[in-house]
XYZ file of C-alpha atoms in Angstrom:
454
model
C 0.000 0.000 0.000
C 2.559 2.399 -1.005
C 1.583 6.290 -1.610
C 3.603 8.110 -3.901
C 3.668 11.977 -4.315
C 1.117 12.231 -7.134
C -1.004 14.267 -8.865
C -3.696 11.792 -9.707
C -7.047 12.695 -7.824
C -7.993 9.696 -6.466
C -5.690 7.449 -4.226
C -7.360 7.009 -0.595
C -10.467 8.675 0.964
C -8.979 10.493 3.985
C -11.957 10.133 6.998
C -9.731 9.480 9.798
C -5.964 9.804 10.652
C -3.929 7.875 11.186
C -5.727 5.468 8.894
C -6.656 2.314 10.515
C -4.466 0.134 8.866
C -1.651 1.835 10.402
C -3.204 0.348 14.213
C -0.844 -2.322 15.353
C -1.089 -4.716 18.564
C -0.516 -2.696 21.923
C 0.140 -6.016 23.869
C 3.712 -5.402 22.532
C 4.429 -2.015 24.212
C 5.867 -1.508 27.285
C 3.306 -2.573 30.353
C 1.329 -4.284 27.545
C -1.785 -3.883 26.701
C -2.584 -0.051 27.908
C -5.767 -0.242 30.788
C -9.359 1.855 29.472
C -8.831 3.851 33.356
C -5.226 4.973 32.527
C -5.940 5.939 29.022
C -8.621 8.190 30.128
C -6.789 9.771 33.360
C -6.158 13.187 32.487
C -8.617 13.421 29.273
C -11.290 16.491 29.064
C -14.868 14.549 29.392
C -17.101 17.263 29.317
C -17.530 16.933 25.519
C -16.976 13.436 24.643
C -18.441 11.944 21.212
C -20.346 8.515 21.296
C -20.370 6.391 18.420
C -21.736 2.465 18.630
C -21.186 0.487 15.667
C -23.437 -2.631 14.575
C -21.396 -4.437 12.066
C -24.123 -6.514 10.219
C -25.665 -5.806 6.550
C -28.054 -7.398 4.770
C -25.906 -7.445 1.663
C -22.299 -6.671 0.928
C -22.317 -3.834 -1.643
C -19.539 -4.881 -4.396
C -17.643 -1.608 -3.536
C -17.785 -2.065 -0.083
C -14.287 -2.589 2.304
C -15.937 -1.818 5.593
C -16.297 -4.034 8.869
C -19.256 -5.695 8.060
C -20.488 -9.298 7.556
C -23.956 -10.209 6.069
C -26.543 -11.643 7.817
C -26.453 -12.563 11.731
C -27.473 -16.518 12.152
C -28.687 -18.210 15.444
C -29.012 -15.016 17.497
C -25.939 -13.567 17.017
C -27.426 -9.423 17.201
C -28.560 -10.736 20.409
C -24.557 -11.904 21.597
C -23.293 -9.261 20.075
C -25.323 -6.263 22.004
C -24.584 -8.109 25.234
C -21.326 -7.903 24.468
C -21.812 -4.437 23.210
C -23.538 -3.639 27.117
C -20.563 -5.536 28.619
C -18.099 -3.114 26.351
C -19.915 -0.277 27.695
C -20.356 -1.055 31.340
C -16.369 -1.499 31.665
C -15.729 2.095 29.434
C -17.809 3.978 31.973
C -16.086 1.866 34.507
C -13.210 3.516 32.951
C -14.161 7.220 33.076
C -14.849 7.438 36.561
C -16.354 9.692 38.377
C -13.487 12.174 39.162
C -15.205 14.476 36.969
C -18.899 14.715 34.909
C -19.097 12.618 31.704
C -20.614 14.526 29.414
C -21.504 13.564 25.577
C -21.634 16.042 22.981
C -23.100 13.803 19.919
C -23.483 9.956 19.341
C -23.924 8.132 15.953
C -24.865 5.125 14.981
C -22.934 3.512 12.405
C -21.940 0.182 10.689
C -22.124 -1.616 8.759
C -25.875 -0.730 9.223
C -27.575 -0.216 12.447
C -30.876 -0.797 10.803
C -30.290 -4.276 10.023
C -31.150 -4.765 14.172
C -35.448 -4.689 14.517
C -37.268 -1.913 16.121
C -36.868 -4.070 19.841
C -33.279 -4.187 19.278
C -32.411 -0.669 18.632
C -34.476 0.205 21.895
C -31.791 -1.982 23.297
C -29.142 -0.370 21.458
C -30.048 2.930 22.681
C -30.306 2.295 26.451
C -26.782 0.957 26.011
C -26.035 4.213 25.241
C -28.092 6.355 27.773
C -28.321 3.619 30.718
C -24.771 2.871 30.439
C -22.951 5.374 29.054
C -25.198 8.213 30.027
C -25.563 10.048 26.770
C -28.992 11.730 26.802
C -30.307 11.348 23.683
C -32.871 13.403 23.293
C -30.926 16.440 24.042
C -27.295 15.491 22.028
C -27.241 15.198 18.187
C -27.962 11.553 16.862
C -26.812 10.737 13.490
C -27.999 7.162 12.231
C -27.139 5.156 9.231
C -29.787 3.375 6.991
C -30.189 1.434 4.273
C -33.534 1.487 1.656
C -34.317 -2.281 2.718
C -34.290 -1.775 6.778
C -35.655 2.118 6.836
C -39.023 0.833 7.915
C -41.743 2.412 9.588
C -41.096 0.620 13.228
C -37.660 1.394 12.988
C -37.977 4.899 12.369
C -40.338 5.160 15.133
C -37.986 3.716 17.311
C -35.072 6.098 16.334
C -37.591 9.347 15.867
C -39.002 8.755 19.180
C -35.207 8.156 20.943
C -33.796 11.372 19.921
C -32.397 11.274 15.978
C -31.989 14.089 14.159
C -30.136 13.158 11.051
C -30.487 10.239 9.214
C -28.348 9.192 6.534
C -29.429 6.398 3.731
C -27.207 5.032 1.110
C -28.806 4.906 -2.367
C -25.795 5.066 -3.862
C -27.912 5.313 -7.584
C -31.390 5.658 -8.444
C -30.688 3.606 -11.950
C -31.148 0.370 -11.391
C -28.791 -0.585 -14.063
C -26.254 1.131 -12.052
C -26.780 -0.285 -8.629
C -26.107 -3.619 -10.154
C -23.058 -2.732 -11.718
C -22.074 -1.337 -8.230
C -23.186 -4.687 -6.949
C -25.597 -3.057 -4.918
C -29.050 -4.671 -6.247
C -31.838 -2.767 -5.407
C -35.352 -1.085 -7.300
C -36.112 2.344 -7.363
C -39.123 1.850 -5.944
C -37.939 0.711 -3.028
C -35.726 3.197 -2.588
C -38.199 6.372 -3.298
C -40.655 4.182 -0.738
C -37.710 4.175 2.216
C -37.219 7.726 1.859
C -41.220 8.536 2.192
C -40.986 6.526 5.614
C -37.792 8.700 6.646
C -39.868 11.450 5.575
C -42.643 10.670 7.366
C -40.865 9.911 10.707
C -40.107 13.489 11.119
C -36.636 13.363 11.857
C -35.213 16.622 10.658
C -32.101 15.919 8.951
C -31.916 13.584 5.815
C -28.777 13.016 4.082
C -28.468 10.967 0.948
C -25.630 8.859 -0.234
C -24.758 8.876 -3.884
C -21.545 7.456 -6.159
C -19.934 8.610 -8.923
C -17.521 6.895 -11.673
C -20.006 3.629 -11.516
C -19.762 2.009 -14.683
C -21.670 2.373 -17.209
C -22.307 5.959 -16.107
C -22.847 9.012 -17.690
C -23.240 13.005 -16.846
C -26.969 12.420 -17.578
C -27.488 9.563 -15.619
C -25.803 11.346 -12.911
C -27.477 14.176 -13.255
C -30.921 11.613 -13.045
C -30.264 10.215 -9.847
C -28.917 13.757 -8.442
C -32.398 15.125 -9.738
C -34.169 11.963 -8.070
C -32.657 13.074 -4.877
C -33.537 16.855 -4.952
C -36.619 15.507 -5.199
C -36.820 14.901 -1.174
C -34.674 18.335 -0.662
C -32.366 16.728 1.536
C -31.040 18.645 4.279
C -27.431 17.451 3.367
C -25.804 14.754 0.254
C -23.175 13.157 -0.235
C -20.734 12.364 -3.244
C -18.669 9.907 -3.271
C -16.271 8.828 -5.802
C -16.572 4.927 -6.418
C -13.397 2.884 -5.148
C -12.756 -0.452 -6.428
C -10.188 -1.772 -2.816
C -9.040 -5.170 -2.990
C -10.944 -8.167 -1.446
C -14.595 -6.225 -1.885
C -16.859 -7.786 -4.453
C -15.601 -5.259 -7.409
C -12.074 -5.942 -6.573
C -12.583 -9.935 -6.950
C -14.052 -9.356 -10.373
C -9.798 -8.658 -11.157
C -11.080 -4.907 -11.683
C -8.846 -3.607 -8.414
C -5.629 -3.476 -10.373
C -6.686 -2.020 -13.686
C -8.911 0.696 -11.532
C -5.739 1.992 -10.163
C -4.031 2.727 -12.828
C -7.075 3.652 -15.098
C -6.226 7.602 -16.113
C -9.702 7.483 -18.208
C -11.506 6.426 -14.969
C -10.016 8.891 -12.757
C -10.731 12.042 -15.762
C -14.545 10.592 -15.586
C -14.689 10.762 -11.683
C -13.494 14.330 -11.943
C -16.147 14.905 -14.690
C -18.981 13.366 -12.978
C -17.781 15.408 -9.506
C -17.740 18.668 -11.101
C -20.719 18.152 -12.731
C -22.661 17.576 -9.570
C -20.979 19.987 -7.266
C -22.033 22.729 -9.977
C -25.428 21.203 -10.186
C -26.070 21.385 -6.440
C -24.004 24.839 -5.857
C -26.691 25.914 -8.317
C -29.627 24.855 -6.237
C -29.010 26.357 -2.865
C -26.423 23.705 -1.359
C -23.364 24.878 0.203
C -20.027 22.956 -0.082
C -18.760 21.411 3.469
C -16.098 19.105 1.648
C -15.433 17.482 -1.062
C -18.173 15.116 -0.258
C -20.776 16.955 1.846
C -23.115 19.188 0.213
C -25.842 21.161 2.747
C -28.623 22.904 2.124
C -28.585 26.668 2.591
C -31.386 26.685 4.497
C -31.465 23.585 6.103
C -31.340 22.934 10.130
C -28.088 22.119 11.410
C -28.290 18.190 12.944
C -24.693 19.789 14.911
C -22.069 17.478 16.023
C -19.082 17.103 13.586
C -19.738 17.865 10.001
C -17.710 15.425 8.217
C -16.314 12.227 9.078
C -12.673 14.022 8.634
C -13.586 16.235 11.848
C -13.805 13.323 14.003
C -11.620 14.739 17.228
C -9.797 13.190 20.413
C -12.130 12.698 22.914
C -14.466 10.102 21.220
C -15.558 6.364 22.698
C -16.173 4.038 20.282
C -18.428 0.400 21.167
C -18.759 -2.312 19.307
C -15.625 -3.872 17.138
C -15.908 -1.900 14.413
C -15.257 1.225 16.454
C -12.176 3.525 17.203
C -11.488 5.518 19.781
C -9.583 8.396 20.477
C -7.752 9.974 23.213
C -5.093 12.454 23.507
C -2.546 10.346 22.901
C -3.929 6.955 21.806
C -5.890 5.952 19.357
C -7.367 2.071 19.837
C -9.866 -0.060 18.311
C -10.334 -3.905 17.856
C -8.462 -5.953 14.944
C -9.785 -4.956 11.186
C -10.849 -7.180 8.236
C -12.405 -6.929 4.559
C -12.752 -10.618 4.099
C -15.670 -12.197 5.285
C -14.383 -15.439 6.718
C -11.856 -12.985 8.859
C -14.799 -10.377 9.926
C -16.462 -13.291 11.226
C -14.159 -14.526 13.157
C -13.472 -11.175 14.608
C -17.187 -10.507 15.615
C -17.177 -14.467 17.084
C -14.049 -13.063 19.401
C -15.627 -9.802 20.207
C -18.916 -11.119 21.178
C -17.129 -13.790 23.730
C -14.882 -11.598 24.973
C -15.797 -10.725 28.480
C -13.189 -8.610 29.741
C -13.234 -5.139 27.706
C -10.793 -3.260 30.177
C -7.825 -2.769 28.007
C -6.832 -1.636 24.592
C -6.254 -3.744 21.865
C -5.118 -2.688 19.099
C -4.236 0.713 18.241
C -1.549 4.149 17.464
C 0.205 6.092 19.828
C 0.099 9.807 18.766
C 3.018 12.320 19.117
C 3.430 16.029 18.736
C 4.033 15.478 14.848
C 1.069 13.076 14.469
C -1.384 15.355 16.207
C -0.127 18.241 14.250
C -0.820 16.281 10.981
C -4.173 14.929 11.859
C -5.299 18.874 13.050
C -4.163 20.590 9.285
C -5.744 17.637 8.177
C -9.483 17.461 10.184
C -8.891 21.304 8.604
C -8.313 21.985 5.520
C -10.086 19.157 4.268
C -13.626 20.871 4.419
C -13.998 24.027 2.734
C -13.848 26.706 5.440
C -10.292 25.686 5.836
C -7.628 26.133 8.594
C -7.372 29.136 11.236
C -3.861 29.714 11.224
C -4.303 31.682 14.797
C -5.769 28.226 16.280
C -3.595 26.066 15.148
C -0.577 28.674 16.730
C -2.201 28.640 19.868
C -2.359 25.110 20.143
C 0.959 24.027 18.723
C 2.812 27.233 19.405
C 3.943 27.439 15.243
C 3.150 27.988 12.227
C 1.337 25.258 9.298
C 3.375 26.798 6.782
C 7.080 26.409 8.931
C 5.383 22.094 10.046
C 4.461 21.850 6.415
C 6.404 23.867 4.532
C 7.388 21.221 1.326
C 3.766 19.845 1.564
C 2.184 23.681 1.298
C 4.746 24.420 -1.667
C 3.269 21.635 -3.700
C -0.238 22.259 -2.920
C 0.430 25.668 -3.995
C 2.043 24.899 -6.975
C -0.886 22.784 -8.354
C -3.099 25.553 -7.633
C -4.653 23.791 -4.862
C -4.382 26.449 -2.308
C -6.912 29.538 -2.279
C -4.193 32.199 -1.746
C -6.599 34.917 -1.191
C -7.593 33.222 2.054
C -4.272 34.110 3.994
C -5.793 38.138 4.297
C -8.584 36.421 6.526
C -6.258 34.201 8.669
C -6.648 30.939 7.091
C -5.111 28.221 4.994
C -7.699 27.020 2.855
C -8.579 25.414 -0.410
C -9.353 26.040 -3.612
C -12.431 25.236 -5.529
C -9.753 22.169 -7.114
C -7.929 21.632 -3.828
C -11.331 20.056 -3.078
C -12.021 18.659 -5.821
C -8.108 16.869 -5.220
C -8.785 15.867 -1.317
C -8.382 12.529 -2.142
C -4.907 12.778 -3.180
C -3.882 16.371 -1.121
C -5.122 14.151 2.100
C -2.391 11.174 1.677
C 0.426 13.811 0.999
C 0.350 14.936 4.688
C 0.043 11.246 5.889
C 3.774 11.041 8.034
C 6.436 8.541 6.922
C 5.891 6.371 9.624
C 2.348 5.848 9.014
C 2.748 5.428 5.214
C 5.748 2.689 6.815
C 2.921 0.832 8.679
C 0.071 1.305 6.611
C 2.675 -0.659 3.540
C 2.990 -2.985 5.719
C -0.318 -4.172 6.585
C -1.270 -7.065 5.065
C -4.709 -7.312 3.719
C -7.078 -9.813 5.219
């Protein structure tokens, strides 16, 4: 997994740092495996982020590399929220009481939550307000859906508990398209999901959508973009298709020629311009290179990207990170099925949850990284004056080389630096995906080569 200095627009998708497949085993560290309590000593908890993760889909979409499995046989939802409550009960344990917990904004995430039934995400939810404390009802909730489990006693459930944004994949509304993504589904099904969400009142819909599927053209696009308008969601997202290795697209041999396909990567930037023009024109605003909001939308608060995500976050379930000050842990990580499941089998028996596993240790450099990065990836960009008062310097001394190039390719707004910030340009966005792995350090780019895939 090497990452060379390049100008081509579309080498990783840059939603956390460092990336996960940096994480090593901590049971080789001095002391061993780090305890939850003496992680946590010393952190701020009066703004925490909760995120539970439920790592079980109906189907596996063919562009999918996410911890996920499909399907949950002979009860296993059921073993794996107990697990989830025993994961919980020994992170609070962890906290303490030295000072209030409070939480900020919880998600959802997965895999997708949905796939649990309405009972089970009442369960899921007093895991998170009976054990951890979050209140709900008074924090932003952001939950993930899919058109085949957003149903009507679901929605209750999740309406009623405290959402305010939901978020659906669709990925397409041409059929033709979602199979070629290896994400079968009918419209109708879809436009029927989003009528429920609709109806359930929560008041922030955001809508997934892909571009560079193949097959695809601007007018397609531009027919499932219109499709979507259609429910005047409060935010959408754009995502560039990926083709990673073991996913369902990358065992059809297409990982290898994707990566080095220049024609693929000049229609991704076609089909991305296209659509940020088309929404900019309709009274969205530009977050990132992915996030589109409405002008005039409610804010569903909490982070606004997934790049944003900040130290101070607890993660449950084995899918999750979580991030301190100085660590960041999680649980082992697999795209292959037979390896997810084995990691779910372990989590779910595991009955001690009051250490960290796996994860990276994160020094002055790291942090420094990871803050320009959580930046100047979304489009208000960087205030130089904050980052000086927290790291007592200057981006453009840390970063000087990196700046240089980004300047050079014209993917710096220059006119920003009169306002105090270090910011992108209208292409720096549209080149996130390759400006984001230029800042990774060369120690992470060391571990992430050598992770082998599983």
């Amino acid at each position: 997994m090497t990452i060379p200095h390049t100008t081509r627009p579309y080498r990783s998708y840059v939603y956390a740092y460092p990336h996960k497949t940096a994480y090593g085993r901590l049971a080789g560290h001095p002391g061993g495996r780090p305890a939850l309590s003496d992680l946590w000593a010393g952190e701020s908890k009066a703004a925490l982020s909760l995120y539970l993760h439920i790592p079980f889909c109906e189907v596996r979409c063919g562009f999918c590399n996410l911890f996920t499995r499909i399907g949950a046989p002979d009860e296993l939802t059921t073993r794996y929220l107990d697990a989830l409550d025993r994961q919980a009960t020994a992170v609070r344990d962890a906290l303490g009481d030295g000072e209030p917990v409070r939480f900020a904004a919880a998600a959802f995430g997965g895999g997708t939550p949905t796939f649990l039934t309405a009972g089970e995400l009442e369960r899921l939810c007093d895991i998170a307000e009976k054990r951890m404390g979050a209140d709900l009802r008074s924090v932003p909730l952001s939950v993930e859906t899919s058109p085949s489990t957003a149903t009507a006693d679901r929605l209750a459930v999740l309406a009623d508990r405290g959402t305010t944004r939901i978020s659906i994949g669709v990925q397409s509304f041409v059929e033709a398209e979602a199979r070629a993504a290896v994400r079968p589904q009918r419209r109708a099904d879809v436009e029927s999901a989003l009528g429920l969400i609709r109806d359930s009142s929560i008041p922030v819909l955001n809508i997934d959508l892909i571009y560079g599927i193949d097959g695809q053209t601007e007018r397609s696009w531009r027919t499932s973009l219109d499709a979507a308008l259609q429910w005047r969601p409060e935010e959408l997202y754009l995502y560039p298709l990926y083709v990673r290795p073991l996913t369902g697209l990358g065992r059809l041999g297409a990982a290898d020629e994707a990566a080095s396909d220049v024609a693929w990567d000049e229609q991704r930037l076609r089909l991305y311009r296209s659509g940020r023009d088309h929404l900019l024109a309709r009274g969205y605003e530009q977050v990132s290179m992915r996030m589109f909001r409405r002008a005039d939308a409610p804010r569903a608060g909490g982070p606004d990207d997934y790049a944003c995500q900040t130290d101070g976050m607890i993660g449950l379930g084995c899918g999750a990170r979580s991030y301190t000050s100085r660590l960041h842990y999680s649980f082992d990580y697999a795209v292959e099925m037979r390896e997810v499941r084995a990691i779910i089998d372990g989590y779910t028996a595991t009955e001690d949850f009051s250490h960290a596993e796996v994860g990276r240790f994160t020094d002055g450099d790291e942090a420094r990284r990871r803050h320009l990065l959580q930046s100047v990836l979304q489009a208000e960009g960087l205030r130089v004056s904050e980052y000086r008062e927290r790291f007592g310097t200057d981006p453009d001394k840390d970063f000087t080389e990196e700046l240089a190039r980004f300047d050079a390719r014209g993917w710096l707004d220059r006119g920003a630096s009169a306002a105090g910030l270090l910011r992108l340009s209208p292409e720096g966005l549209a080149h996130s995906d390759a400006l984001g792995p230029d800042l990774f350090s060369p120690a992470v780019r060391a571990a992430m080569a050598a992770y082998e895939l599983k």
